[in-house]
Short mmCIF file of C-alpha atoms (C1' of nucleotides) in Angstrom, two decimals:
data_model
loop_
_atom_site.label_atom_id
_atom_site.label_comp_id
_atom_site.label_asym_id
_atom_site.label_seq_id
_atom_site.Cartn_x
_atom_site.Cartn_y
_atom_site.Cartn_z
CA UNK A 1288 0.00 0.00 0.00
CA UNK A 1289 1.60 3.26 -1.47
CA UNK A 1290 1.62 5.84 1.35
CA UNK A 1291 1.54 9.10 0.61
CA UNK A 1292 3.58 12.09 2.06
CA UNK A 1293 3.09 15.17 3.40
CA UNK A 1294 4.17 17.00 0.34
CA UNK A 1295 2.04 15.12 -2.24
CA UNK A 1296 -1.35 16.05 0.52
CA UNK A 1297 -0.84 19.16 0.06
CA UNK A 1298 -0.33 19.10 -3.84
CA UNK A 1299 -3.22 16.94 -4.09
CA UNK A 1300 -5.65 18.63 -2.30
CA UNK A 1301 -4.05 22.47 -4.59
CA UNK A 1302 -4.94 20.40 -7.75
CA UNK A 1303 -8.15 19.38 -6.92
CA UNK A 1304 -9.05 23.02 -7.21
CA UNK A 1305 -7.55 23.30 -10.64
CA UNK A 1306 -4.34 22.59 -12.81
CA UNK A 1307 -1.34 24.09 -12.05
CA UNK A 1308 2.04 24.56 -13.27
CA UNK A 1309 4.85 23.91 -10.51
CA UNK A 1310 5.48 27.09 -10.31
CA UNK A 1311 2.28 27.95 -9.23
CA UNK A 1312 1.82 25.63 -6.83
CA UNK A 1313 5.06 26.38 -5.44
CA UNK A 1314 3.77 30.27 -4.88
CA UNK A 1315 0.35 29.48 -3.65
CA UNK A 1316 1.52 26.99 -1.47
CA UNK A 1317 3.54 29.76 0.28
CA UNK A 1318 0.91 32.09 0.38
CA UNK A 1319 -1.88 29.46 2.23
CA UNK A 1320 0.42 27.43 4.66
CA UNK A 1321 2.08 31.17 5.92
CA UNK A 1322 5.66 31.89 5.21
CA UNK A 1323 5.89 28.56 7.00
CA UNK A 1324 6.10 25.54 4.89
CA UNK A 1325 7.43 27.41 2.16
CA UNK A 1326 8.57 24.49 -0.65
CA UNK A 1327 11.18 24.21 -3.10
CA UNK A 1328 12.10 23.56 -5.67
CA UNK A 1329 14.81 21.03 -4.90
CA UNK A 1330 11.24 19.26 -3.06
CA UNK A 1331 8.68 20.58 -5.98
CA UNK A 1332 9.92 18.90 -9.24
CA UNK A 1333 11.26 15.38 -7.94
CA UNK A 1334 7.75 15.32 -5.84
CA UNK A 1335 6.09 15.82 -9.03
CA UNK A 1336 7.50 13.37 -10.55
CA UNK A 1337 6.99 10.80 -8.02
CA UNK A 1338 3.27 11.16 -8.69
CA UNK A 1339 3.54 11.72 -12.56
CA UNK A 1340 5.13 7.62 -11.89
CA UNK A 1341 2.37 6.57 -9.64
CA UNK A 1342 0.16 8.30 -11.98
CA UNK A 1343 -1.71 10.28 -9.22
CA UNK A 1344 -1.13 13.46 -11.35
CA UNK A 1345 -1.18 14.10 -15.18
CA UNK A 1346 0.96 17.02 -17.21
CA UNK A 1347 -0.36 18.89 -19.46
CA UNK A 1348 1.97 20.29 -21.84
CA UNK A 1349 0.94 23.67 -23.65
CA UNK A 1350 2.11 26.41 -25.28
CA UNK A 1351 4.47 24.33 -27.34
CA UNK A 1352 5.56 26.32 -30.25
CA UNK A 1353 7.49 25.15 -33.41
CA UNK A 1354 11.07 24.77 -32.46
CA UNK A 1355 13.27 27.27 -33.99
CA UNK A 1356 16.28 26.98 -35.61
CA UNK A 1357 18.41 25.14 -32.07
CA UNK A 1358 15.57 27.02 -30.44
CA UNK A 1359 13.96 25.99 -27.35
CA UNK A 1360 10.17 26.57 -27.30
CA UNK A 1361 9.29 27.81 -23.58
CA UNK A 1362 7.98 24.95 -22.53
CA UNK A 1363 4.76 25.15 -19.64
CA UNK A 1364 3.21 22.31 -17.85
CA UNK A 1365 0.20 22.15 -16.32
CA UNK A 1366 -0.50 19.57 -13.71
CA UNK A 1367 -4.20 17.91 -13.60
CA UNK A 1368 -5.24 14.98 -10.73
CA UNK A 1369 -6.35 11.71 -12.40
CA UNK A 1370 -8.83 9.69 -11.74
CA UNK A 1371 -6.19 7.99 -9.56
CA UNK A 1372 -5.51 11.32 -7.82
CA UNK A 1373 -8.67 12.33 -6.78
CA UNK A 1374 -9.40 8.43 -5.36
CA UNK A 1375 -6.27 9.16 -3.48
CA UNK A 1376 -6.73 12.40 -1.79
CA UNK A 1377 -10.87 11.28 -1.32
CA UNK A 1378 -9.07 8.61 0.72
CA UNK A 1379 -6.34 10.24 2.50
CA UNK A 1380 -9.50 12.57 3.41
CA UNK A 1381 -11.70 10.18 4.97
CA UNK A 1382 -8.28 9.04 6.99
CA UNK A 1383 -8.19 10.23 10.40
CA UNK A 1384 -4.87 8.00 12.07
CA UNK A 1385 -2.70 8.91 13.51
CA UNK A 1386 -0.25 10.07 11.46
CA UNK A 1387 -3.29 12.97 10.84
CA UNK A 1388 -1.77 14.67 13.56
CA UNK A 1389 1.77 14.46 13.63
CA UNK A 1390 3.30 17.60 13.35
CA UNK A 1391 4.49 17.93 9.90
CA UNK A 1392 1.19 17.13 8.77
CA UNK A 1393 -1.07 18.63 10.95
CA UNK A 1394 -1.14 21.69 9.31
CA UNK A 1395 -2.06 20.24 6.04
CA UNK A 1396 -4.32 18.13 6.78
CA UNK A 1397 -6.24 21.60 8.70
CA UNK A 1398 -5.73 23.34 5.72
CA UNK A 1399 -8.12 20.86 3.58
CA UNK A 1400 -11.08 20.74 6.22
CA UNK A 1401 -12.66 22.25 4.06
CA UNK A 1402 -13.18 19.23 1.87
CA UNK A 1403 -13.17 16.69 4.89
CA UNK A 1404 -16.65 15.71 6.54
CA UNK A 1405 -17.07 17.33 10.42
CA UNK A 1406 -16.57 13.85 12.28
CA UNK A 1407 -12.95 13.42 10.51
CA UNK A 1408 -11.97 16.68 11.30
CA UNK A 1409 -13.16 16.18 14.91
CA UNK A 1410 -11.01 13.07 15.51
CA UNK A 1411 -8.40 14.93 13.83
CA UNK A 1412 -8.90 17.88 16.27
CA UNK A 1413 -9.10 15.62 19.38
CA UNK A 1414 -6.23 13.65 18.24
CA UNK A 1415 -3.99 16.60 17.57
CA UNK A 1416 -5.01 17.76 21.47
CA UNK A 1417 -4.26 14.65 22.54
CA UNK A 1418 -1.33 14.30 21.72
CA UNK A 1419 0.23 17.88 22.83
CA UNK A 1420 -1.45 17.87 25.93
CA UNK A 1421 1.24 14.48 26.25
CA UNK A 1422 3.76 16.55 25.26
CA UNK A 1423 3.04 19.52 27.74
CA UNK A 1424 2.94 16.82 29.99
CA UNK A 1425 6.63 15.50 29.16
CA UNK A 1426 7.97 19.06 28.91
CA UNK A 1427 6.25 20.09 32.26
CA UNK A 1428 8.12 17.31 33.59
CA UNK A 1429 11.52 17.92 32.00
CA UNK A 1430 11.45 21.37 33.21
CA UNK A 1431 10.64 20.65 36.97
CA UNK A 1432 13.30 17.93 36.83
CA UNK A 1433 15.87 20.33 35.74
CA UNK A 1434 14.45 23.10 38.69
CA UNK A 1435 17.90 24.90 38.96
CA UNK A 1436 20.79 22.60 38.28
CA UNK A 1437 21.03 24.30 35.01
CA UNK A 1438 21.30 27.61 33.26
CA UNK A 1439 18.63 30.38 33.35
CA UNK A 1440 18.93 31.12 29.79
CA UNK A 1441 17.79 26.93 29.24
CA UNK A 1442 15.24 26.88 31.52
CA UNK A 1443 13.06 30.31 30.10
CA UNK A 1444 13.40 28.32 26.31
CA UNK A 1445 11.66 25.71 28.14
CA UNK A 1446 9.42 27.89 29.91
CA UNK A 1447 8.44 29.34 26.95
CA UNK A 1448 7.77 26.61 24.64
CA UNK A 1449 5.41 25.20 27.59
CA UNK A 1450 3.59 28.15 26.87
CA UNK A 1451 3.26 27.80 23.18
CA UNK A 1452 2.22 24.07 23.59
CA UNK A 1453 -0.32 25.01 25.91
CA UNK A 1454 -1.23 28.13 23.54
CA UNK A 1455 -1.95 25.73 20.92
CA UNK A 1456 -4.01 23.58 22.78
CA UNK A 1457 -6.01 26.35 24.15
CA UNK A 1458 -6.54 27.01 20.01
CA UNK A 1459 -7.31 23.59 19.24
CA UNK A 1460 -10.49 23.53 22.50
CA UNK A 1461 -11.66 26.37 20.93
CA UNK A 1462 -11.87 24.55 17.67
CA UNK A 1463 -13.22 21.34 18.85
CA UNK A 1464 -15.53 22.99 20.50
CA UNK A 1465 -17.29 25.33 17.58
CA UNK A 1466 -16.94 21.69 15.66
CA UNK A 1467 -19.21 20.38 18.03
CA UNK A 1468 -21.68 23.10 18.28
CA UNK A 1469 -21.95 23.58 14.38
CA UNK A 1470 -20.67 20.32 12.59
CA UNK A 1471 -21.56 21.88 9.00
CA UNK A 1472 -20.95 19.44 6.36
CA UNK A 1473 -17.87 19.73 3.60
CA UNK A 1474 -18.75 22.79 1.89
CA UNK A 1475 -17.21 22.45 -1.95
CA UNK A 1476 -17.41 25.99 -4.07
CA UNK A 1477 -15.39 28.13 -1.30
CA UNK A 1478 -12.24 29.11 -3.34
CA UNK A 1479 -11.46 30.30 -6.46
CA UNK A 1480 -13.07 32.73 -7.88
CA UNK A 1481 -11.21 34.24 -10.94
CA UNK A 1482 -7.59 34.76 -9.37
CA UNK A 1483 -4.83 34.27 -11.42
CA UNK A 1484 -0.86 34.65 -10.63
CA UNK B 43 35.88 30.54 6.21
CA UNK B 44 34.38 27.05 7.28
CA UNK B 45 31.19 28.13 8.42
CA UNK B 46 29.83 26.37 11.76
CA UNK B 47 26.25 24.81 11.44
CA UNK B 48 23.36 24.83 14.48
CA UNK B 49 24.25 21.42 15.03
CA UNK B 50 28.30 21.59 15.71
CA UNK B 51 27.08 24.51 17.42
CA UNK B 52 24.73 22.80 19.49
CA UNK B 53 27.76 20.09 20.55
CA UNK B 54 30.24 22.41 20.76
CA UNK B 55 27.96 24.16 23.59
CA UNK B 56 27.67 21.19 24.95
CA UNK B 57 30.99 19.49 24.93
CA UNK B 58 32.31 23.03 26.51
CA UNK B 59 30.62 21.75 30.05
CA UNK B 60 32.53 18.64 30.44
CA UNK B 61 33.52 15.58 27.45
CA UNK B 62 29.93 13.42 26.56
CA UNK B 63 29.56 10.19 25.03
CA UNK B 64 27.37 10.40 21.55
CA UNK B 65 24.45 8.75 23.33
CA UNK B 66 24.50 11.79 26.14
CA UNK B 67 25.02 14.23 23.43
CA UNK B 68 21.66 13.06 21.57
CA UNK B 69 19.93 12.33 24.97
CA UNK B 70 20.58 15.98 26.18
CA UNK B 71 19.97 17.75 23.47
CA UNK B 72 16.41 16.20 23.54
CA UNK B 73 15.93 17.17 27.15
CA UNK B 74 17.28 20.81 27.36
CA UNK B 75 15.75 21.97 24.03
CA UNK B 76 12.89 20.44 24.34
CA UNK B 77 11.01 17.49 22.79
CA UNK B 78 11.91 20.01 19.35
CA UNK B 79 15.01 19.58 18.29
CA UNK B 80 15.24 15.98 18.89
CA UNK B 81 18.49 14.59 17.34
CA UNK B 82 18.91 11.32 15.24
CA UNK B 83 22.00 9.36 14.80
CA UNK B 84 22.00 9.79 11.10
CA UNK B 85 22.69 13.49 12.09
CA UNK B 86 24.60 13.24 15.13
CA UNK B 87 27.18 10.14 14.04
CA UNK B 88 28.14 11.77 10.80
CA UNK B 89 28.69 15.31 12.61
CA UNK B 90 31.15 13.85 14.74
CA UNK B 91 32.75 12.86 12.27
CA UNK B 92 32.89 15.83 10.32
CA UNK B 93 34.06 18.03 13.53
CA UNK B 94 36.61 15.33 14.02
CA UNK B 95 38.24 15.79 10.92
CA UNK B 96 37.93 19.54 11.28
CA UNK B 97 39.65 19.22 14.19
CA UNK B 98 37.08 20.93 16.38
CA UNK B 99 36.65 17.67 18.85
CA UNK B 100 38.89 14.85 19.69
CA UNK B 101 37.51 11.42 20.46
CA UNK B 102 38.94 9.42 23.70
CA UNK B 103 38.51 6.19 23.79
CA UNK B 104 37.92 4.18 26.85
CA UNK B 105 36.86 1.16 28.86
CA UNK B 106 38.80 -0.68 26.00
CA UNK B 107 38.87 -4.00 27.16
CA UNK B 108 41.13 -7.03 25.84
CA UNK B 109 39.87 -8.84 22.94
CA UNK B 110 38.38 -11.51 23.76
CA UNK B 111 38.33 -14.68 21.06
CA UNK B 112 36.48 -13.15 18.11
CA UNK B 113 34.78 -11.05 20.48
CA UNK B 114 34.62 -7.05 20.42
CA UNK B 115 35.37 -4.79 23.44
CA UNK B 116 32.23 -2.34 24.12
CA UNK B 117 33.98 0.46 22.79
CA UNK B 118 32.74 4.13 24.37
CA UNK B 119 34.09 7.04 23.01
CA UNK B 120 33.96 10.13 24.80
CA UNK B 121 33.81 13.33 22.95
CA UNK B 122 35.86 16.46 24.10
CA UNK B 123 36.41 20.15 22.65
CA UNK B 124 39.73 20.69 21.39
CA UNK B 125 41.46 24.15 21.62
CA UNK B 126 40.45 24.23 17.95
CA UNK B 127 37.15 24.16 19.33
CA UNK B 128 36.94 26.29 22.22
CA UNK B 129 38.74 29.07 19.83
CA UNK B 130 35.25 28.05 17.12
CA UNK B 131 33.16 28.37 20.14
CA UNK B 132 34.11 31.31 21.72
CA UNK B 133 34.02 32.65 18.19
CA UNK B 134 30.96 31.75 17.31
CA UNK B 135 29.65 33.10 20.58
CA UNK B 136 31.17 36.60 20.01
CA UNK B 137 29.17 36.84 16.41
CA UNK B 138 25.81 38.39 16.37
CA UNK B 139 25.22 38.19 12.47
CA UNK B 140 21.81 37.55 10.80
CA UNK B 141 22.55 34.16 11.01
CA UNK B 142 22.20 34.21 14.93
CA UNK B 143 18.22 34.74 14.62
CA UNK B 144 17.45 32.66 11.56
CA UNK B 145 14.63 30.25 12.82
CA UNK B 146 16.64 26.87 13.03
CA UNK B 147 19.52 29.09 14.42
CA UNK B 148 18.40 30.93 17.15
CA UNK B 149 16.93 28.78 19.83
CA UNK B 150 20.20 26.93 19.69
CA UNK B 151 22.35 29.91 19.89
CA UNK B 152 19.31 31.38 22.71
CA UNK B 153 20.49 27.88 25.26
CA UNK B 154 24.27 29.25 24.78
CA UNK B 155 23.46 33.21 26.19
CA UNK B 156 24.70 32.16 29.27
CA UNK B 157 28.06 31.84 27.53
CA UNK B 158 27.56 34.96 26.09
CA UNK B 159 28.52 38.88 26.68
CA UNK B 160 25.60 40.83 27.40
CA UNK B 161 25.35 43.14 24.16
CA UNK B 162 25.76 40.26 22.40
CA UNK B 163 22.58 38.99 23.61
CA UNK B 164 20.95 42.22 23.27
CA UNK B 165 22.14 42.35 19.53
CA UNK B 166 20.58 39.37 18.99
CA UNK B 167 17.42 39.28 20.48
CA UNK B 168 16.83 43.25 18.74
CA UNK B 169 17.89 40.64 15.45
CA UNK B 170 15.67 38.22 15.97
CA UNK B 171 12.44 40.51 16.94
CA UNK B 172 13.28 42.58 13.52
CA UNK B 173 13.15 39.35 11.87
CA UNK B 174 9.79 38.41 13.61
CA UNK B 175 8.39 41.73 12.77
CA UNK B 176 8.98 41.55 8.88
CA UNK B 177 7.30 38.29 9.29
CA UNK B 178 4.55 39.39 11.12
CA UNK B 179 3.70 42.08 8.45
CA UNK B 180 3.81 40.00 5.67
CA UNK B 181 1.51 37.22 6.95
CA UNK B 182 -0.85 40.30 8.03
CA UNK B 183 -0.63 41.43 4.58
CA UNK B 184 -1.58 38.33 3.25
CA UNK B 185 -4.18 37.51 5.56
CA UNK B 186 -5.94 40.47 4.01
CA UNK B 187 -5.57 40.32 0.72
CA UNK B 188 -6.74 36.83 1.05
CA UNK B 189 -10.16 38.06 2.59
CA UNK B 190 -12.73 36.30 1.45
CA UNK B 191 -11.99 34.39 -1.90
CA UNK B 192 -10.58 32.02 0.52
CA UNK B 193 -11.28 28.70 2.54
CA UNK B 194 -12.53 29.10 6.11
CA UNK B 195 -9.74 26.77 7.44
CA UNK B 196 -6.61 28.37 5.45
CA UNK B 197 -7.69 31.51 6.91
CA UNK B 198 -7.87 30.06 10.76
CA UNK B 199 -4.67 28.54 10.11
CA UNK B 200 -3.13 32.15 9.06
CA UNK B 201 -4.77 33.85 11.55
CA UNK B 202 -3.15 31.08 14.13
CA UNK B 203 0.15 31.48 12.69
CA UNK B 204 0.40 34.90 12.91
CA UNK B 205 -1.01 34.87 17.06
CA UNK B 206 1.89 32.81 17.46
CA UNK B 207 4.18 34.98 15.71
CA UNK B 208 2.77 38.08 18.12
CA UNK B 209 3.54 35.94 20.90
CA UNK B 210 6.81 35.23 20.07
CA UNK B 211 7.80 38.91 19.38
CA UNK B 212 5.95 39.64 22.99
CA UNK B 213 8.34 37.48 24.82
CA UNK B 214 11.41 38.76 22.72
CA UNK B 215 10.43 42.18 24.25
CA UNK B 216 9.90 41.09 27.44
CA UNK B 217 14.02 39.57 27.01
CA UNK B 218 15.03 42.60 25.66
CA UNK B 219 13.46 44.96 28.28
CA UNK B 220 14.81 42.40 30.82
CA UNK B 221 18.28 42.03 29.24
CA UNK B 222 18.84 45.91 29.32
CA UNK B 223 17.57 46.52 33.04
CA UNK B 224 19.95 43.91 33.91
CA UNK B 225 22.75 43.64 32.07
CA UNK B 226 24.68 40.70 33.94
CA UNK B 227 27.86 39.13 32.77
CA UNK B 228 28.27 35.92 31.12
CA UNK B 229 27.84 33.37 34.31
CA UNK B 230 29.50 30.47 33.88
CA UNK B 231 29.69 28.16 36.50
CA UNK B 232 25.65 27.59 36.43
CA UNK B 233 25.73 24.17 35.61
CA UNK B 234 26.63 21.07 35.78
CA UNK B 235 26.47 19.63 39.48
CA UNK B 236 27.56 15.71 39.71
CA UNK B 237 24.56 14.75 37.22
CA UNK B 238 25.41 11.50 35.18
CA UNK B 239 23.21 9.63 32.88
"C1'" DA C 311 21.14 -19.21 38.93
"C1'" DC C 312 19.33 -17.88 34.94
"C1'" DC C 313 16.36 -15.20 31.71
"C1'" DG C 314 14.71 -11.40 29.64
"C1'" DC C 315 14.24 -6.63 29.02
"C1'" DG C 316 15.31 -1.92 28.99
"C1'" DA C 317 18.99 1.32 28.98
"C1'" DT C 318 23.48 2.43 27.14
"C1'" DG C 319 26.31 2.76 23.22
"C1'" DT C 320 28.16 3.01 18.17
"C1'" DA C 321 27.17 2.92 13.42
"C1'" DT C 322 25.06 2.87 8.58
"C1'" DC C 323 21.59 3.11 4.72
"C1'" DG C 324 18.18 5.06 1.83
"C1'" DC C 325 14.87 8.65 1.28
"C1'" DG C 326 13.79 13.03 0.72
"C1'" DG C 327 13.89 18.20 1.69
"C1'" DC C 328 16.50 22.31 0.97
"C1'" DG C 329 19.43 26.13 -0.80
"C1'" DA C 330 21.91 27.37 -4.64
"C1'" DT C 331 22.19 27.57 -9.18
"C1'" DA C 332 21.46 27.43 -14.25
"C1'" DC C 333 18.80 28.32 -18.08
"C1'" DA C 334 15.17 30.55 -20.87
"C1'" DA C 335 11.56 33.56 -22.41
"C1'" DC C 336 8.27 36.94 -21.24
"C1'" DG C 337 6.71 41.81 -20.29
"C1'" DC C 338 7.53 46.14 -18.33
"C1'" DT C 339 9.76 50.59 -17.95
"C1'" DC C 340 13.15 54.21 -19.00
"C1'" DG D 989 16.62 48.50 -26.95
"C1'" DA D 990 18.74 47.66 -22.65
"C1'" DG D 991 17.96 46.25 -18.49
"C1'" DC D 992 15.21 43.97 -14.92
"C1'" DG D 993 11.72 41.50 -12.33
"C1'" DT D 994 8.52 37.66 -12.98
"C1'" DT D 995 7.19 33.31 -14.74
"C1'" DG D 996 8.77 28.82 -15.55
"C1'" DT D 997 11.44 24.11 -15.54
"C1'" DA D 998 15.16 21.50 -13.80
"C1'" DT D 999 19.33 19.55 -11.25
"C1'" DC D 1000 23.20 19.00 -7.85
"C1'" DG D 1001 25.27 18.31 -3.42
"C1'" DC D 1002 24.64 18.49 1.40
"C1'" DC D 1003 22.67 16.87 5.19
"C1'" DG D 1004 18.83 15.59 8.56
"C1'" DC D 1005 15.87 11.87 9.63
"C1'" DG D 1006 13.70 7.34 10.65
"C1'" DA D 1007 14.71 2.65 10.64
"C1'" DT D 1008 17.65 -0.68 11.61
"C1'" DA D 1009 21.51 -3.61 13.23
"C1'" DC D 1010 24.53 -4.92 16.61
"C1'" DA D 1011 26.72 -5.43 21.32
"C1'" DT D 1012 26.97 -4.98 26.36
"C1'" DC D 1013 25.46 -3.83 30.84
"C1'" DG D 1014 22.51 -4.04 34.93
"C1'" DC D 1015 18.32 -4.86 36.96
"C1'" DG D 1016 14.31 -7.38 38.65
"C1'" DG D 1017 11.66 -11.54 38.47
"C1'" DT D 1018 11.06 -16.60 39.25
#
DNA sequence: ACCGCGATGTATCGCGGCGATACAACGCTC
DNA sequence: GAGCGTTGTATCGCCGCGATACATCGCGGT
């Protein structure tokens, strides 16, 4: 059973929207994931052409003009799921394990709610609190273990990234807890109205 | 120039306080920074080796038992800074360059301010809040021009991100207001009572 | 007395992400 | 019409990571 990476997700769920060329998808996927998760190219291309093998994606070549004299003809490719793709991402969609909420691909998977039904995101949600509150448990720990046999400077980067664990679990109640109160079902048609860069 | 990356840098703080086995070395790291930064063998193994041969650490050997008949000896090899190293080190710890707050950079270089002089610190924390500022604008900026062509969920996750990144630049001022009120020396001393595992 | 198991310890392999870089053609302004 | 930023495809080397293999030590259980 092919598993699929972060990376592809997120390229996945882009295309589903409609075609792009890499170097779209590069941009956008800077622009929607923050300044975090910004991709390149040394990721981009080889990624692409993972799925172009496992045919998940198709390229659509374009803009191919005659070839000049030793010319090169400015070649542009735009990228299109299969039928193969979309099964795939329907089914990485439905998913909800646990490797929903590890950290590289938490953020991802978030990011495509929008085309996941409300009980998958919730065991997404409660998974992802889950498993930080262990982790704020294991740092809590760490930190009161190393109560002041060590340097101040240590122990406030510790401090502090306490806080941002429990920060984000504070976030992720708040979430849970409108996804109980309004469980609205995947609504398609939200993005994309005529944008184009 | 051989430049010094956040891991050697990491070690080389670490090695400073007294000589460490490669198993310490990875165990440590993944207590003092955190459960981030955690640090694999295929990183840590291979860095050793590369400070080795840049002369930066020395390896002693120990516990070398006889051979036994076909047998091997549990071979432990502890890890200490050379003067090669201290003199990297103690560079390294003087420099306040844009390197110094660079996201994988800074929390590593953040454990070693105990090490370091107090404008140093100052430099660097002013460097890194800069940094966090630009960011902050930019993910504003595109928070808003995304307004409402957008998915629900990308725009949660944005608006996340950039609470974090208002956080972050909070505590950097409450260092920096803290770090000029009381400008102590670099303490050294601060750690390392008879701990061993 | 022995067994097993977890901690200590060193080491490598393949995969894949990243930064840098190269190349090319387009469109805009001065 | 020269330059320059943007769009666009592609590769190379470095290196971090997870998995894995192997060996020994020390402890508690039966």
């Amino acid at each position: 059973m092919a598993k699929t990476d972060v990376l592809s997700l997120a390229i996945l769920g882009m295309l589903a929207e409609q075609p792009l060329h890499g170097y779209q998808i590069r941009k956008r996927l800077g622009g929607e994931l923050g300044p975090f998760r910004a991709l390149s190219y040394g990721s981009l291309y080889p990624c692409l052409k993972r799925m172009l093998g496992a045919g998940l994606i198709a390229a659509d070549e374009s803009e191919a003009d005659a070839v000049r004299a030793g010319g090169s003809k400015r070649s542009r490719i735009a990228y299109r799921l299969t039928e193969a793709g979309q099964a795939r991402l329907a089914d990485e969609l439905a998913s909800s394990g646990a490797s929903s909420w590890d950290d590289e691909t938490f953020d991802v998977r978030f990011s495509l709610f929008g085309k996941t039904d409300s009980a998958t995101r919730l065991r997404i949600l409660e998974g992802r609190r889950t498993r930080l509150a262990e982790r704020l448990e294991e740092v809590a720990e760490g930190l009161a273990r190393m109560r002041d046999r060590h340097d101040a400077y240590t122990a406030e980067l510790q401090r502090h990234g306490l806080e941002r664990v429990e920060r984000e679990v504070e976030w992720l109640d708040k979430l849970i807890e409108n996804e109980r109160s309004a469980p609205r079902g995947t609504d398609h048609h939200t993005a994309s109205a005529g944008d184009n860069n």
